[in-house]
Amino acid sequence: MSMRSFVFDVVLAAGAIALMFPDSTGYGVHEWAGLVFAVAVIVHVAARHEEGARLFQNGFRKRRAGKAFSFVLNAAIFVDLAVCAVSGLMVSGAVLPTFGLYAGGFFFWAPVHAFSAQLFMALALVHVVLFAPKMKAVVSKR
Ligand code: HEM
């Protein structure tokens, strides 16, 4: 992992924490920032796709439980974030109207959004703890 991707990941983590407190940023900012965040996570995953493929191979082909767990955790975070972003869009009061769109089902999507956001934070915390040794290695190399 390079210093540049380390800094990108720290910004990503700070963004995730800010998104958990929409009242403090205001909902307009929260919605647009949520979309930018979802794109940033896709960039993060694309930048690490080789590492992910290695985790998959080591975990499932070589049957190493720790690697398999990391792979499943990362996949779960990605799917959960997709649910969070889509449900966020479905309850959007700023982004959708900008494009002249409206979505029904607020009372279904709002709890889905709140739950997927809480789950995302919990899973992302485990992800950060698991990858902490790699991050430490980058910082101590300097
Ligand atoms: C992808 C990362 C995101 C995270 C971690 C996140 C997190 C949260 C959290 C924690 C809440 C408060 C839920 C509650 O306690 O009721 C919330 C509410 C909300 N979010 Fe997000 N959000 C994200 C993305 C988005 C996106 C992309 C949009 C829209 C484009 C959005 C729109 C909203 C709206 C409208 C609410 C208020 C819902 C209500 O009134 O119940 N969020 N979000």
Coordinates of N, CA and C and ligand atoms in Angstrom, one line a residue:
M1 N 0.9 -1.2 0.0 CA 0.0 0.0 0.0 C 0.9 1.3 0.0
S2 N 0.6 2.2 -0.9 CA 1.4 3.4 -1.0 C 0.9 4.5 0.0
M3 N 1.7 5.5 0.3 CA 1.4 6.6 1.2 C 0.1 7.3 0.6
R4 N 0.1 7.4 -0.7 CA -1.1 8.1 -1.3 C -2.4 7.4 -1.1
S5 N -2.4 6.0 -1.2 CA -3.6 5.3 -0.9 C -4.0 5.3 0.5
F6 N -2.9 5.4 1.4 CA -3.2 5.5 2.8 C -3.9 6.8 3.2
V7 N -3.4 7.9 2.6 CA -4.1 9.2 2.9 C -5.5 9.2 2.3
F8 N -5.7 8.6 1.1 CA -7.0 8.5 0.5 C -8.0 7.7 1.5
D9 N -7.5 6.6 2.1 CA -8.3 5.8 3.0 C -8.6 6.6 4.3
V10 N -7.7 7.4 4.8 CA -7.9 8.1 6.0 C -9.1 9.2 5.7
V11 N -9.0 9.8 4.5 CA -10.0 10.8 4.1 C -11.4 10.0 4.0
L12 N -11.3 8.8 3.4 CA -12.5 8.0 3.3 C -13.2 7.7 4.6
A13 N -12.3 7.3 5.6 CA -12.8 7.0 7.0 C -13.4 8.3 7.6
A14 N -12.8 9.4 7.4 CA -13.3 10.7 8.0 C -14.6 11.0 7.4
G15 N -14.8 10.8 6.1 CA -16.0 11.0 5.3 C -17.1 10.1 5.9
A16 N -16.8 8.8 6.1 CA -17.8 7.9 6.7 C -18.3 8.4 8.0
I17 N -17.4 8.8 8.9 CA -17.8 9.3 10.2 C -18.7 10.6 10.0
A18 N -18.4 11.5 9.1 CA -19.2 12.7 8.9 C -20.6 12.3 8.4
L19 N -20.7 11.3 7.6 CA -22.0 10.9 7.0 C -22.9 10.3 8.1
M20 N -22.3 9.8 9.2 CA -23.1 9.2 10.3 C -23.8 10.3 11.1
F21 N -23.5 11.6 10.9 CA -24.1 12.6 11.6 C -24.7 13.7 10.7
P22 N -25.8 13.2 10.0 CA -26.4 14.1 8.9 C -26.9 15.4 9.5
D23 N -27.4 15.4 10.8 CA -27.9 16.6 11.4 C -26.9 17.7 11.5
S24 N -25.6 17.2 11.7 CA -24.6 18.3 11.9 C -24.1 18.9 10.6
T25 N -24.3 18.2 9.5 CA -23.9 18.7 8.2 C -25.0 19.4 7.4
G26 N -26.3 19.0 7.8 CA -27.5 19.4 7.0 C -27.7 18.3 6.0
Y27 N -29.0 18.0 5.6 CA -29.3 16.9 4.8 C -28.9 17.1 3.3
G28 N -28.9 18.3 2.8 CA -28.5 18.6 1.4 C -27.0 18.1 1.3
V29 N -26.1 18.6 2.2 CA -24.7 18.2 2.1 C -24.6 16.7 2.3
H30 N -25.3 16.2 3.2 CA -25.3 14.7 3.5 C -25.6 13.9 2.2
E31 N -26.6 14.3 1.5 CA -27.0 13.5 0.3 C -25.9 13.6 -0.8
W32 N -25.4 14.8 -1.1 CA -24.4 14.9 -2.2 C -23.1 14.2 -1.7
A33 N -22.8 14.5 -0.4 CA -21.5 13.9 0.1 C -21.6 12.4 0.1
G34 N -22.8 11.8 0.4 CA -23.1 10.4 0.4 C -22.8 9.8 -1.0
L35 N -23.2 10.5 -2.0 CA -23.0 10.0 -3.4 C -21.5 10.0 -3.7
V36 N -20.8 11.2 -3.4 CA -19.4 11.3 -3.6 C -18.7 10.1 -2.9
F37 N -19.1 9.9 -1.6 CA -18.5 8.8 -0.8 C -18.6 7.5 -1.5
A38 N -19.8 7.2 -2.0 CA -20.1 5.9 -2.7 C -19.1 5.7 -3.9
V39 N -18.9 6.8 -4.6 CA -18.0 6.7 -5.8 C -16.6 6.5 -5.3
A40 N -16.2 7.2 -4.2 CA -14.8 7.1 -3.6 C -14.6 5.7 -3.1
V41 N -15.6 5.0 -2.6 CA -15.5 3.6 -2.2 C -15.2 2.7 -3.4
I42 N -15.9 3.0 -4.5 CA -15.7 2.2 -5.7 C -14.3 2.4 -6.2
V43 N -13.7 3.6 -6.1 CA -12.3 3.8 -6.5 C -11.4 3.0 -5.5
H44 N -11.7 3.1 -4.2 CA -10.9 2.3 -3.2 C -10.9 0.8 -3.6
V45 N -12.1 0.3 -3.9 CA -12.2 -1.2 -4.2 C -11.4 -1.5 -5.5
A46 N -11.6 -0.6 -6.5 CA -10.9 -0.8 -7.8 C -9.4 -0.8 -7.6
A47 N -8.9 0.1 -6.7 CA -7.4 0.3 -6.5 C -6.9 -1.0 -5.8
R48 N -7.8 -1.7 -5.0 CA -7.3 -2.9 -4.3 C -7.8 -4.2 -4.9
H49 N -8.2 -4.2 -6.1 CA -8.8 -5.4 -6.6 C -7.9 -6.6 -6.7
E50 N -6.6 -6.3 -6.9 CA -5.6 -7.4 -6.9 C -5.5 -8.0 -5.5
E51 N -5.4 -7.1 -4.5 CA -5.3 -7.6 -3.1 C -6.6 -8.5 -2.8
G52 N -7.7 -8.0 -3.3 CA -9.0 -8.7 -3.1 C -9.0 -10.1 -3.7
A53 N -8.4 -10.1 -4.9 CA -8.4 -11.4 -5.7 C -7.4 -12.4 -4.9
R54 N -6.3 -11.8 -4.3 CA -5.4 -12.7 -3.6 C -6.1 -13.2 -2.3
L55 N -6.9 -12.3 -1.7 CA -7.6 -12.8 -0.5 C -8.5 -13.9 -0.8
F56 N -9.2 -13.8 -2.0 CA -10.2 -14.8 -2.4 C -9.4 -16.1 -2.6
Q57 N -8.3 -16.1 -3.4 CA -7.5 -17.3 -3.7 C -7.0 -17.9 -2.4
N58 N -6.3 -17.1 -1.6 CA -5.7 -17.6 -0.4 C -6.8 -18.2 0.6
G59 N -7.9 -17.5 0.6 CA -9.0 -17.9 1.6 C -9.7 -19.1 1.2
F60 N -10.1 -19.2 -0.1 CA -11.0 -20.3 -0.5 C -10.2 -21.5 -1.2
R61 N -9.2 -21.1 -2.0 CA -8.5 -22.2 -2.6 C -7.5 -22.9 -1.7
K62 N -6.8 -22.0 -0.9 CA -5.8 -22.5 0.1 C -6.4 -22.8 1.5
R63 N -7.7 -22.5 1.6 CA -8.4 -22.8 2.8 C -7.8 -22.1 4.0
R64 N -7.6 -20.8 3.9 CA -7.1 -20.1 5.1 C -8.3 -19.2 5.7
A65 N -8.7 -19.6 6.9 CA -10.0 -19.0 7.4 C -9.9 -17.5 7.5
G66 N -8.8 -17.0 8.0 CA -8.6 -15.6 8.2 C -8.8 -14.8 7.0
K67 N -8.2 -15.3 5.9 CA -8.3 -14.6 4.6 C -9.7 -14.7 4.0
A68 N -10.3 -15.9 4.2 CA -11.7 -16.1 3.7 C -12.6 -15.1 4.4
F69 N -12.4 -14.9 5.7 CA -13.2 -14.0 6.5 C -13.1 -12.6 6.0
S70 N -11.8 -12.2 5.8 CA -11.6 -10.8 5.3 C -12.3 -10.6 4.0
F71 N -12.2 -11.6 3.1 CA -12.9 -11.5 1.8 C -14.4 -11.3 1.9
V72 N -15.0 -12.2 2.7 CA -16.4 -12.1 2.9 C -16.8 -10.8 3.6
L73 N -16.0 -10.4 4.6 CA -16.3 -9.1 5.2 C -16.3 -7.9 4.2
N74 N -15.2 -7.9 3.4 CA -15.2 -6.8 2.4 C -16.3 -6.8 1.4
A75 N -16.7 -8.1 1.0 CA -17.8 -8.2 0.1 C -19.1 -7.7 0.7
A76 N -19.3 -8.1 2.0 CA -20.5 -7.7 2.8 C -20.5 -6.1 2.9
I77 N -19.4 -5.5 3.2 CA -19.3 -4.0 3.3 C -19.8 -3.4 2.0
F78 N -19.3 -3.9 0.9 CA -19.6 -3.4 -0.4 C -21.1 -3.5 -0.7
V79 N -21.7 -4.7 -0.5 CA -23.1 -4.8 -0.8 C -23.9 -3.9 0.2
D80 N -23.5 -3.9 1.4 CA -24.3 -3.0 2.4 C -24.2 -1.6 2.0
L81 N -23.0 -1.1 1.5 CA -22.9 0.3 1.1 C -23.8 0.6 -0.1
A82 N -23.9 -0.4 -1.0 CA -24.8 -0.2 -2.2 C -26.2 0.0 -1.7
V83 N -26.6 -0.9 -0.7 CA -28.0 -0.8 -0.2 C -28.2 0.6 0.5
C84 N -27.1 1.0 1.2 CA -27.2 2.3 1.9 C -27.3 3.5 0.9
A85 N -26.6 3.4 -0.2 CA -26.6 4.5 -1.1 C -27.9 4.5 -1.9
V86 N -28.4 3.3 -2.3 CA -29.7 3.3 -3.0 C -30.9 3.7 -2.1
S87 N -30.9 3.2 -0.9 CA -32.0 3.6 0.0 C -31.9 5.1 0.4
G88 N -30.7 5.6 0.5 CA -30.5 7.0 0.7 C -31.1 7.8 -0.5
L89 N -30.9 7.4 -1.7 CA -31.5 8.0 -2.8 C -33.0 8.0 -2.8
M90 N -33.5 6.8 -2.3 CA -35.0 6.7 -2.3 C -35.7 7.6 -1.3
V91 N -34.9 8.0 -0.3 CA -35.5 9.0 0.7 C -35.0 10.4 0.5
S92 N -34.3 10.6 -0.6 CA -33.6 11.9 -0.9 C -34.6 13.0 -1.0
G93 N -34.3 14.1 -0.3 CA -35.1 15.3 -0.5 C -34.4 16.4 -1.3
A94 N -33.1 16.2 -1.6 CA -32.3 17.2 -2.3 C -31.8 16.7 -3.7
V95 N -31.2 15.4 -3.7 CA -30.7 14.9 -5.0 C -31.7 14.6 -6.0
L96 N -32.7 13.8 -5.6 CA -33.8 13.4 -6.6 C -34.5 14.6 -7.2
P97 N -35.0 15.5 -6.3 CA -35.7 16.7 -6.9 C -34.9 17.5 -7.9
T98 N -33.5 17.5 -7.7 CA -32.6 18.2 -8.6 C -32.8 17.7 -10.0
F99 N -33.1 16.4 -10.1 CA -33.3 15.8 -11.5 C -34.8 15.6 -11.8
G100 N -35.6 16.3 -11.0 CA -37.0 16.3 -11.3 C -37.7 14.9 -11.0
L101 N -37.0 14.2 -10.1 CA -37.5 12.8 -9.8 C -38.1 12.8 -8.4
Y102 N -39.0 11.8 -8.2 CA -39.6 11.6 -6.8 C -39.7 10.1 -6.6
A103 N -39.4 9.6 -5.4 CA -39.6 8.2 -5.1 C -40.5 8.0 -4.0
G104 N -41.4 7.0 -4.1 CA -42.3 6.7 -3.0 C -41.7 5.8 -2.0
G105 N -42.5 5.3 -1.0 CA -42.0 4.3 -0.1 C -41.1 4.7 1.0
F106 N -41.2 6.0 1.4 CA -40.3 6.6 2.4 C -40.3 5.7 3.7
F107 N -41.4 5.2 4.1 CA -41.5 4.5 5.4 C -40.9 3.1 5.3
F108 N -40.6 2.6 4.0 CA -39.9 1.4 3.8 C -38.4 1.7 3.8
W109 N -38.0 2.7 2.9 CA -36.6 3.0 2.7 C -35.9 3.7 3.8
A110 N -36.6 4.5 4.6 CA -35.9 5.2 5.7 C -35.3 4.3 6.7
P111 N -36.0 3.2 7.2 CA -35.4 2.3 8.2 C -34.3 1.5 7.5
V112 N -34.5 1.1 6.2 CA -33.4 0.4 5.5 C -32.2 1.2 5.4
H113 N -32.3 2.5 5.2 CA -31.1 3.4 5.1 C -30.5 3.5 6.5
A114 N -31.3 3.7 7.5 CA -30.7 3.9 8.9 C -30.0 2.6 9.3
F115 N -30.6 1.4 9.0 CA -30.0 0.1 9.4 C -28.7 -0.1 8.7
S116 N -28.8 0.1 7.3 CA -27.6 -0.2 6.5 C -26.4 0.7 6.9
A117 N -26.8 1.9 7.3 CA -25.7 2.9 7.7 C -25.0 2.4 9.0
Q118 N -25.9 2.0 9.9 CA -25.3 1.5 11.2 C -24.4 0.2 11.0
L119 N -25.0 -0.7 10.1 CA -24.3 -1.9 9.8 C -22.9 -1.6 9.1
F120 N -23.0 -0.6 8.2 CA -21.8 -0.2 7.5 C -20.7 0.2 8.5
M121 N -21.1 1.1 9.4 CA -20.1 1.6 10.4 C -19.5 0.4 11.2
A122 N -20.3 -0.5 11.6 CA -19.8 -1.7 12.4 C -18.9 -2.5 11.6
L123 N -19.3 -2.8 10.4 CA -18.4 -3.7 9.5 C -17.1 -2.9 9.1
A124 N -17.2 -1.6 8.8 CA -16.1 -0.8 8.4 C -15.1 -0.8 9.6
L125 N -15.6 -0.8 10.8 CA -14.7 -0.7 12.0 C -13.8 -2.0 12.0
V126 N -14.5 -3.2 11.8 CA -13.8 -4.4 11.8 C -12.8 -4.4 10.7
H127 N -13.2 -3.9 9.5 CA -12.3 -3.8 8.4 C -11.0 -3.0 8.7
V128 N -11.2 -1.9 9.4 CA -10.0 -1.0 9.7 C -9.1 -1.8 10.7
V129 N -9.7 -2.4 11.7 CA -8.9 -3.2 12.7 C -8.1 -4.3 12.0
L130 N -8.8 -5.0 11.1 CA -8.1 -6.1 10.4 C -6.9 -5.6 9.5
F131 N -7.1 -4.4 8.9 CA -6.1 -3.9 8.0 C -5.1 -3.0 8.7
A132 N -5.3 -2.8 10.0 CA -4.4 -1.9 10.8 C -2.9 -2.2 10.7
P133 N -2.5 -3.5 10.7 CA -1.1 -3.8 10.6 C -0.5 -3.3 9.3
K134 N -1.3 -3.4 8.2 CA -0.8 -2.9 6.9 C -0.6 -1.4 6.9
M135 N -1.6 -0.7 7.5 CA -1.6 0.8 7.6 C -0.4 1.2 8.5
K136 N -0.2 0.4 9.6 CA 1.0 0.8 10.5 C 2.3 0.6 9.7
A137 N 2.4 -0.4 8.9 CA 3.6 -0.6 8.1 C 3.9 0.5 7.2
V138 N 2.8 1.1 6.6 CA 3.0 2.2 5.7 C 3.5 3.5 6.4
V139 N 2.9 3.7 7.6 CA 3.3 4.9 8.4 C 4.7 4.7 8.9
S140 N 5.1 3.5 9.4 CA 6.4 3.4 10.1 C 7.5 3.3 9.0
K141 N 7.2 3.1 7.7 CA 8.2 3.1 6.7 C 8.8 4.5 6.5
R142 N 8.0 5.5 6.8 CA 8.4 6.9 6.6 C 9.4 7.4 7.6
Ligands
HEM1 C1 -23.3 6.0 1.6 C2 -23.1 6.4 2.8 C3 -24.2 7.0 3.7 C4 -24.2 6.9 5.1 C5 -23.2 6.2 5.9 C6 -25.4 7.5 5.5 C7 -25.8 7.6 6.8 C8 -27.0 8.1 7.3 C9 -27.5 8.1 8.7 C10 -26.7 7.5 9.9 C11 -28.7 8.7 8.7 C12 -29.6 9.0 10.0 C13 -30.6 7.8 10.0 C14 -31.5 7.9 11.2 O1 -31.0 7.7 12.3 O2 -32.8 8.0 11.0 C15 -29.0 9.1 7.4 C16 -30.2 9.8 7.0 C17 -30.5 10.2 5.7 N1 -29.7 10.0 4.6 FE1 -27.9 9.0 4.5 N2 -26.1 8.0 4.4 C18 -25.4 7.7 3.3 C19 -25.7 8.1 2.0 C20 -26.8 8.8 1.7 C21 -27.2 9.2 0.3 C22 -26.3 8.8 -1.0 C23 -28.4 9.9 0.4 C24 -29.2 10.5 -0.7 C25 -28.8 10.8 -2.0 C26 -28.8 9.9 1.8 C27 -29.9 10.6 2.2 C28 -30.3 10.5 3.5 C29 -31.6 11.1 4.0 C30 -32.6 11.9 3.1 C31 -31.7 10.9 5.4 C32 -32.9 11.3 6.3 C33 -33.8 10.1 6.3 C34 -34.9 10.3 7.4 O3 -35.5 11.4 7.5 O4 -35.3 9.3 8.0 N3 -27.8 9.3 2.5 N4 -28.0 8.7 6.5

